[in-house]
PDB file of C-alpha atoms and ligand atoms in Angstrom:
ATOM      1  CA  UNK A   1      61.644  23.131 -68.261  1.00  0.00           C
ATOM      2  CA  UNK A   2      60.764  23.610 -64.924  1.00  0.00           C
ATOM      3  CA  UNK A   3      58.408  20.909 -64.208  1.00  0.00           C
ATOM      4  CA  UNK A   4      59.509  17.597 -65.799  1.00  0.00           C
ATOM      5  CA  UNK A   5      56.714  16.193 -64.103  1.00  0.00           C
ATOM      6  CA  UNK A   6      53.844  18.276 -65.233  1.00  0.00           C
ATOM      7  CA  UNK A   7      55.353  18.481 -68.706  1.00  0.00           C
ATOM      8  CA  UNK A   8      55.594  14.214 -69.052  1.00  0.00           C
ATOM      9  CA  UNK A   9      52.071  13.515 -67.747  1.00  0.00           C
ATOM     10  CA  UNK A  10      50.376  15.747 -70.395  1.00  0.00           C
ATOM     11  CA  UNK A  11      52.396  14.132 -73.236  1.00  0.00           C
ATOM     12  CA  UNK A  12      51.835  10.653 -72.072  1.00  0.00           C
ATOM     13  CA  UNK A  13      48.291  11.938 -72.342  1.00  0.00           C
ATOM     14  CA  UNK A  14      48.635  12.640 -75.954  1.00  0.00           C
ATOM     15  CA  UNK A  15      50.747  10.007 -76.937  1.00  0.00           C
ATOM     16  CA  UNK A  16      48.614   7.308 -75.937  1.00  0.00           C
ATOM     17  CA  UNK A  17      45.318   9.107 -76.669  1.00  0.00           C
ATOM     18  CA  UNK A  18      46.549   9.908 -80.335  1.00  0.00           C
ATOM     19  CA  UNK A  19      47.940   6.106 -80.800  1.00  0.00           C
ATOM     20  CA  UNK A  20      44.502   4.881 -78.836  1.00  0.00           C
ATOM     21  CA  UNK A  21      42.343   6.817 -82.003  1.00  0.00           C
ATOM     22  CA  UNK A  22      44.935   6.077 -84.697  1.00  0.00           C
ATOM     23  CA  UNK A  23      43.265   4.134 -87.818  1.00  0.00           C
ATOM     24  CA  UNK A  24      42.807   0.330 -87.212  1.00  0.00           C
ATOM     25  CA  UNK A  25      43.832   0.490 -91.178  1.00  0.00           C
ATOM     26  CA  UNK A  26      46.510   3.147 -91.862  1.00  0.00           C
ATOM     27  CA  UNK A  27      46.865   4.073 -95.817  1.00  0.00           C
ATOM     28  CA  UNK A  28      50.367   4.604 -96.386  1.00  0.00           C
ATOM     29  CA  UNK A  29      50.770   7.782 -95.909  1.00  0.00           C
ATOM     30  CA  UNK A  30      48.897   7.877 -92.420  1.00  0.00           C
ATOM     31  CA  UNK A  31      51.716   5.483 -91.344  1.00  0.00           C
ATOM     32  CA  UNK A  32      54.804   7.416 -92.557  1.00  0.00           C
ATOM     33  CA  UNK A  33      53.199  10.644 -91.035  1.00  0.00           C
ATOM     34  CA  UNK A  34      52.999   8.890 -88.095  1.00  0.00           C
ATOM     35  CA  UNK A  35      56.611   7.793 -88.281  1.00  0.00           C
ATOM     36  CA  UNK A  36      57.374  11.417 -88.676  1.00  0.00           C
ATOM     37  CA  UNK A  37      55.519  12.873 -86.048  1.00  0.00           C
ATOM     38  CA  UNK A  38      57.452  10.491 -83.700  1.00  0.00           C
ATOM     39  CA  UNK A  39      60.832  10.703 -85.206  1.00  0.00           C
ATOM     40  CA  UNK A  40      60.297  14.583 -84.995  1.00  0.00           C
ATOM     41  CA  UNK A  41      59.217  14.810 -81.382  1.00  0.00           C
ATOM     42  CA  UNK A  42      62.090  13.111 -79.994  1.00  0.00           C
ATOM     43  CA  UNK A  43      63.982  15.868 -81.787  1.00  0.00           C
ATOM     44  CA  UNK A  44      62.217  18.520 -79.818  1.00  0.00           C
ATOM     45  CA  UNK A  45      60.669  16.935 -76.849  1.00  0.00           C
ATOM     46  CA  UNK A  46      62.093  19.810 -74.040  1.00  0.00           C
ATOM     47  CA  UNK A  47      63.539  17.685 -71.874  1.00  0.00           C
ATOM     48  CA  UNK A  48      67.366  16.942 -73.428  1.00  0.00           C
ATOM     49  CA  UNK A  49      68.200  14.028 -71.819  1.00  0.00           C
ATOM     50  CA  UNK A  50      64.319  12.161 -71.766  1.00  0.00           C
ATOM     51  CA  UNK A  51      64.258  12.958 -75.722  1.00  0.00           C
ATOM     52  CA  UNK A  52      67.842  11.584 -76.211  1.00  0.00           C
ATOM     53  CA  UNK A  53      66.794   8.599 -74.308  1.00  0.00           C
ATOM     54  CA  UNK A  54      63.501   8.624 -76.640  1.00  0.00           C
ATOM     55  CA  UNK A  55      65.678   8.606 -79.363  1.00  0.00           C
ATOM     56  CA  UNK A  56      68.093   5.837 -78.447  1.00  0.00           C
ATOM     57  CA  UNK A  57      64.827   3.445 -77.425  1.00  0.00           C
ATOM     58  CA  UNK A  58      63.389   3.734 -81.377  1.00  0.00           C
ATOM     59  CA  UNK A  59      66.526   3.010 -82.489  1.00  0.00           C
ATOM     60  CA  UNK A  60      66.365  -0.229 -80.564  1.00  0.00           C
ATOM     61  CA  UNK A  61      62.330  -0.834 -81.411  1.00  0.00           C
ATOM     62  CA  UNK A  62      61.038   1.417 -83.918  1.00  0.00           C
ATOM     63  CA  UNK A  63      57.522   2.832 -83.840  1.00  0.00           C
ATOM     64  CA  UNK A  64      55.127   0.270 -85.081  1.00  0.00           C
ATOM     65  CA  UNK A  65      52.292   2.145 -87.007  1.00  0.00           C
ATOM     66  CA  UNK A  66      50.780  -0.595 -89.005  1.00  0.00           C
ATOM     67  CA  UNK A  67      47.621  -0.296 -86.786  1.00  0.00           C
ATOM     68  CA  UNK A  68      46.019   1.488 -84.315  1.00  0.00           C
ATOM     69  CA  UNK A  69      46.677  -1.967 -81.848  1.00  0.00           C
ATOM     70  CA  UNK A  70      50.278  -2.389 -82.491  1.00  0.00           C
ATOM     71  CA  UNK A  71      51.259   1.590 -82.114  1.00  0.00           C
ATOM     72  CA  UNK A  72      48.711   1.730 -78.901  1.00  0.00           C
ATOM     73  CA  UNK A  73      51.051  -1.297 -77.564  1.00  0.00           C
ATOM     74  CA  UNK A  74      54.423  -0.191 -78.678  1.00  0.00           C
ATOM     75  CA  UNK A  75      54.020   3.667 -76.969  1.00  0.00           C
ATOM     76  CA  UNK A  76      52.885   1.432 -73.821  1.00  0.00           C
ATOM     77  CA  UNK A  77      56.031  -0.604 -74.291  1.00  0.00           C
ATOM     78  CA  UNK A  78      57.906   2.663 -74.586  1.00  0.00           C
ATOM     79  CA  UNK A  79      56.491   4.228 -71.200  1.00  0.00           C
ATOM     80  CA  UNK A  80      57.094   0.921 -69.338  1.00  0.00           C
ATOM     81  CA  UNK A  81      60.804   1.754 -70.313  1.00  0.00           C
ATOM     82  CA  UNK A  82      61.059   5.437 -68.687  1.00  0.00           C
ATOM     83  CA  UNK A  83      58.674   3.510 -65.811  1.00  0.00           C
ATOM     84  CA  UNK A  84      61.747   1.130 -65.588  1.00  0.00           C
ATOM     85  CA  UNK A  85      64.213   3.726 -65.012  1.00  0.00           C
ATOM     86  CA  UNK A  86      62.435   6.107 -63.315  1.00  0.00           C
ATOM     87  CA  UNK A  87      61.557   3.108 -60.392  1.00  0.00           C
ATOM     88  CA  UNK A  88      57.516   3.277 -61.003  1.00  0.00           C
ATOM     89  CA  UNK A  89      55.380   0.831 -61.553  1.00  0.00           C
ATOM     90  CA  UNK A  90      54.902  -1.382 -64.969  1.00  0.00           C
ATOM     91  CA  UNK A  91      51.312  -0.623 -66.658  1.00  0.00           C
ATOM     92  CA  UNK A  92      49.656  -3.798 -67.665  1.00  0.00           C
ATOM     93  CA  UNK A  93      49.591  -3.043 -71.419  1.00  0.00           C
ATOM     94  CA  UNK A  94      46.010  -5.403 -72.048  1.00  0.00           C
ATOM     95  CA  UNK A  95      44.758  -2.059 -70.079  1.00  0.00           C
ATOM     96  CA  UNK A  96      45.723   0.360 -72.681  1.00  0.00           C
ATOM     97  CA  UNK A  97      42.474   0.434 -74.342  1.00  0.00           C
ATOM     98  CA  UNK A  98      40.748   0.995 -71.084  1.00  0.00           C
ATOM     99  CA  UNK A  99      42.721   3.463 -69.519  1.00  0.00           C
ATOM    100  CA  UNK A 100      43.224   5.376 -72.680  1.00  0.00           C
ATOM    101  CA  UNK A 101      40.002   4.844 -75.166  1.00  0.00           C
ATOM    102  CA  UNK A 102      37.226   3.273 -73.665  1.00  0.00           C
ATOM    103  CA  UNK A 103      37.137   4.285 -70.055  1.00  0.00           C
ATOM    104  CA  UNK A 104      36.477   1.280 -67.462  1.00  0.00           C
ATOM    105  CA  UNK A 105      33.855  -1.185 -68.323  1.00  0.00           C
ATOM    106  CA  UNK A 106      31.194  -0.940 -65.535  1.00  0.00           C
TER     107      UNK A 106
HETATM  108  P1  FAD B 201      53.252   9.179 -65.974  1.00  0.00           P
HETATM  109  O1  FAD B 201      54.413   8.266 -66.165  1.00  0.00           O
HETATM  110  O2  FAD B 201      53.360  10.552 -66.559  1.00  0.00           O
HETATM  111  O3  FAD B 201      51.962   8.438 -66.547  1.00  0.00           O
HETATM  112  C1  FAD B 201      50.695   9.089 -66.652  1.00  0.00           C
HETATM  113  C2  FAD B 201      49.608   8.029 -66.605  1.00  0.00           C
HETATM  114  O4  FAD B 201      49.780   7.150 -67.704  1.00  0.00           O
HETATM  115  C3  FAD B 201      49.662   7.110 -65.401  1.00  0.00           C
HETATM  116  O5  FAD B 201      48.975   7.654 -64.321  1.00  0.00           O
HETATM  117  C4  FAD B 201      49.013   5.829 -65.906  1.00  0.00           C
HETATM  118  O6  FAD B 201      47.610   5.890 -65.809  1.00  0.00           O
HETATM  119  C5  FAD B 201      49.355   5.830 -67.364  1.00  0.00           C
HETATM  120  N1  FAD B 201      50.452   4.929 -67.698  1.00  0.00           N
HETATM  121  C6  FAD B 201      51.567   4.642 -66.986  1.00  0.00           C
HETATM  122  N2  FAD B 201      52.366   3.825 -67.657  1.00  0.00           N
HETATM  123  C7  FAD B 201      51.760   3.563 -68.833  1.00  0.00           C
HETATM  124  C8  FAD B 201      52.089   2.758 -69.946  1.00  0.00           C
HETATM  125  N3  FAD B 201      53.218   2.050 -70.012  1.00  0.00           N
HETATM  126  N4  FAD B 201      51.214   2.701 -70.982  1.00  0.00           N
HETATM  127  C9  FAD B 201      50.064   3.411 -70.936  1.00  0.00           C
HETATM  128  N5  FAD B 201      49.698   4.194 -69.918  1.00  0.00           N
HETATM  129  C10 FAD B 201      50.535   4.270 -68.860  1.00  0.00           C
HETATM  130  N6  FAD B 201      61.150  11.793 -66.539  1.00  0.00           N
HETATM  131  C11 FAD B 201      62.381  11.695 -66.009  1.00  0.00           C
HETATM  132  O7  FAD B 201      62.568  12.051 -64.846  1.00  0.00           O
HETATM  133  N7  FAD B 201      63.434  11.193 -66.742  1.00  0.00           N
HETATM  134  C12 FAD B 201      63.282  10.797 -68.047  1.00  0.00           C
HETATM  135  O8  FAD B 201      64.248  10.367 -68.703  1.00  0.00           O
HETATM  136  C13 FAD B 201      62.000  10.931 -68.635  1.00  0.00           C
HETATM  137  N8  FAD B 201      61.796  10.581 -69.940  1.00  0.00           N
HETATM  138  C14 FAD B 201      60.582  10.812 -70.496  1.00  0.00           C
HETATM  139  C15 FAD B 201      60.398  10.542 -71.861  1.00  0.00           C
HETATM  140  C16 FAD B 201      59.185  10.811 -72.477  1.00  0.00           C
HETATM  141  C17 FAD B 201      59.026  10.530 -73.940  1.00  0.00           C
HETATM  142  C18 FAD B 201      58.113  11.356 -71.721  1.00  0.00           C
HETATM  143  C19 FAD B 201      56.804  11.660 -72.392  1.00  0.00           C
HETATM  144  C20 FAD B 201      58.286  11.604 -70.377  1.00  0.00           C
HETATM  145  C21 FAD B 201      59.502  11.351 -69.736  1.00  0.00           C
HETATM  146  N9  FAD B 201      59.688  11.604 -68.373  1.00  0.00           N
HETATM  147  C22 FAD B 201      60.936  11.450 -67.833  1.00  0.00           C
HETATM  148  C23 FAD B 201      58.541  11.969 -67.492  1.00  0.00           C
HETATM  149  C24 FAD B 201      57.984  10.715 -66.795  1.00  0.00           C
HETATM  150  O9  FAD B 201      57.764   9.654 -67.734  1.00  0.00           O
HETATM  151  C25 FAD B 201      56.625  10.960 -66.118  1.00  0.00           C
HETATM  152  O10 FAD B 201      55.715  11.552 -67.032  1.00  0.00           O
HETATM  153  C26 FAD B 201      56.684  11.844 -64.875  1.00  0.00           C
HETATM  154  O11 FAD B 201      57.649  11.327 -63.987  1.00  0.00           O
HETATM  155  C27 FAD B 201      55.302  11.885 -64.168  1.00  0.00           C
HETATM  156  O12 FAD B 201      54.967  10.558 -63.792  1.00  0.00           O
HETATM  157  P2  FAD B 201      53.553  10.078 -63.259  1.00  0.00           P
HETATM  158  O13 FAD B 201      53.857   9.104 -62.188  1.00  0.00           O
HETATM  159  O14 FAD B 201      52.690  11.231 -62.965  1.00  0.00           O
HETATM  160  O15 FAD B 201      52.887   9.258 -64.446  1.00  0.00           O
END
């Protein structure tokens, strides 16, 4: 695509919006849709080589989706990786609530 750039921020937006709202309590089936979602979107993310790398990073640490917590940290986990290789800055992961559900507290 054109703009990598443009294209990444919006689905960081998503990602950690949807994991931020995901149930605290996941039935079964909410967690293997979840699975799927994720698995499927690194087949079709259009970027080649960013959803290859997705791809090769769940291999490593697959999605946690037993609660709306543990996905919420393991897609920050996931962005600190690209942050790692792309030379930004790590996100403090305690923030991921803040930044991503609650807004800041004052
Ligand atoms: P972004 O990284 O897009 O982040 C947006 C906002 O999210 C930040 O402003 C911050 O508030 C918040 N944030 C930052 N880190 C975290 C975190 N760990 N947890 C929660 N919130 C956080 N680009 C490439 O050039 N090469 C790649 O291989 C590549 N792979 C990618 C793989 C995926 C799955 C995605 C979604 C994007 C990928 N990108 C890649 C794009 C890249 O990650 C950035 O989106 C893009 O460079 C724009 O960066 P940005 O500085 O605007 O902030």
């Amino acid at each position: 695509p054109a703009d990598k750039e443009i294209l990444g921020r919006a689905t960081w937006t998503f990602l950690h919006t949807m994991a931020a709202y995901y149930p605290d309590k996941p039935s079964a089936m909410e967690q293997s849709t979840m699975k799927s979602l994720l698995t499927s979107f690194s087949q079709f993310y259009p970027c080649g080589h960013c959803a290859e790398h997705l791809r090769e990073e769940m291999r490593v640490e697959p999605p946690k989706v037993e609660s709306r917590k543990e996905l919420s940290w393991w897609m920050c986990g996931m962005h600190n990786k690209v942050n790692e290789i792309l030379g930004k800055d790590l996100f403090d992961c305690k923030k991921v609530d803040e930044r991503w559900r609650d807004g800041p507290s004052d």
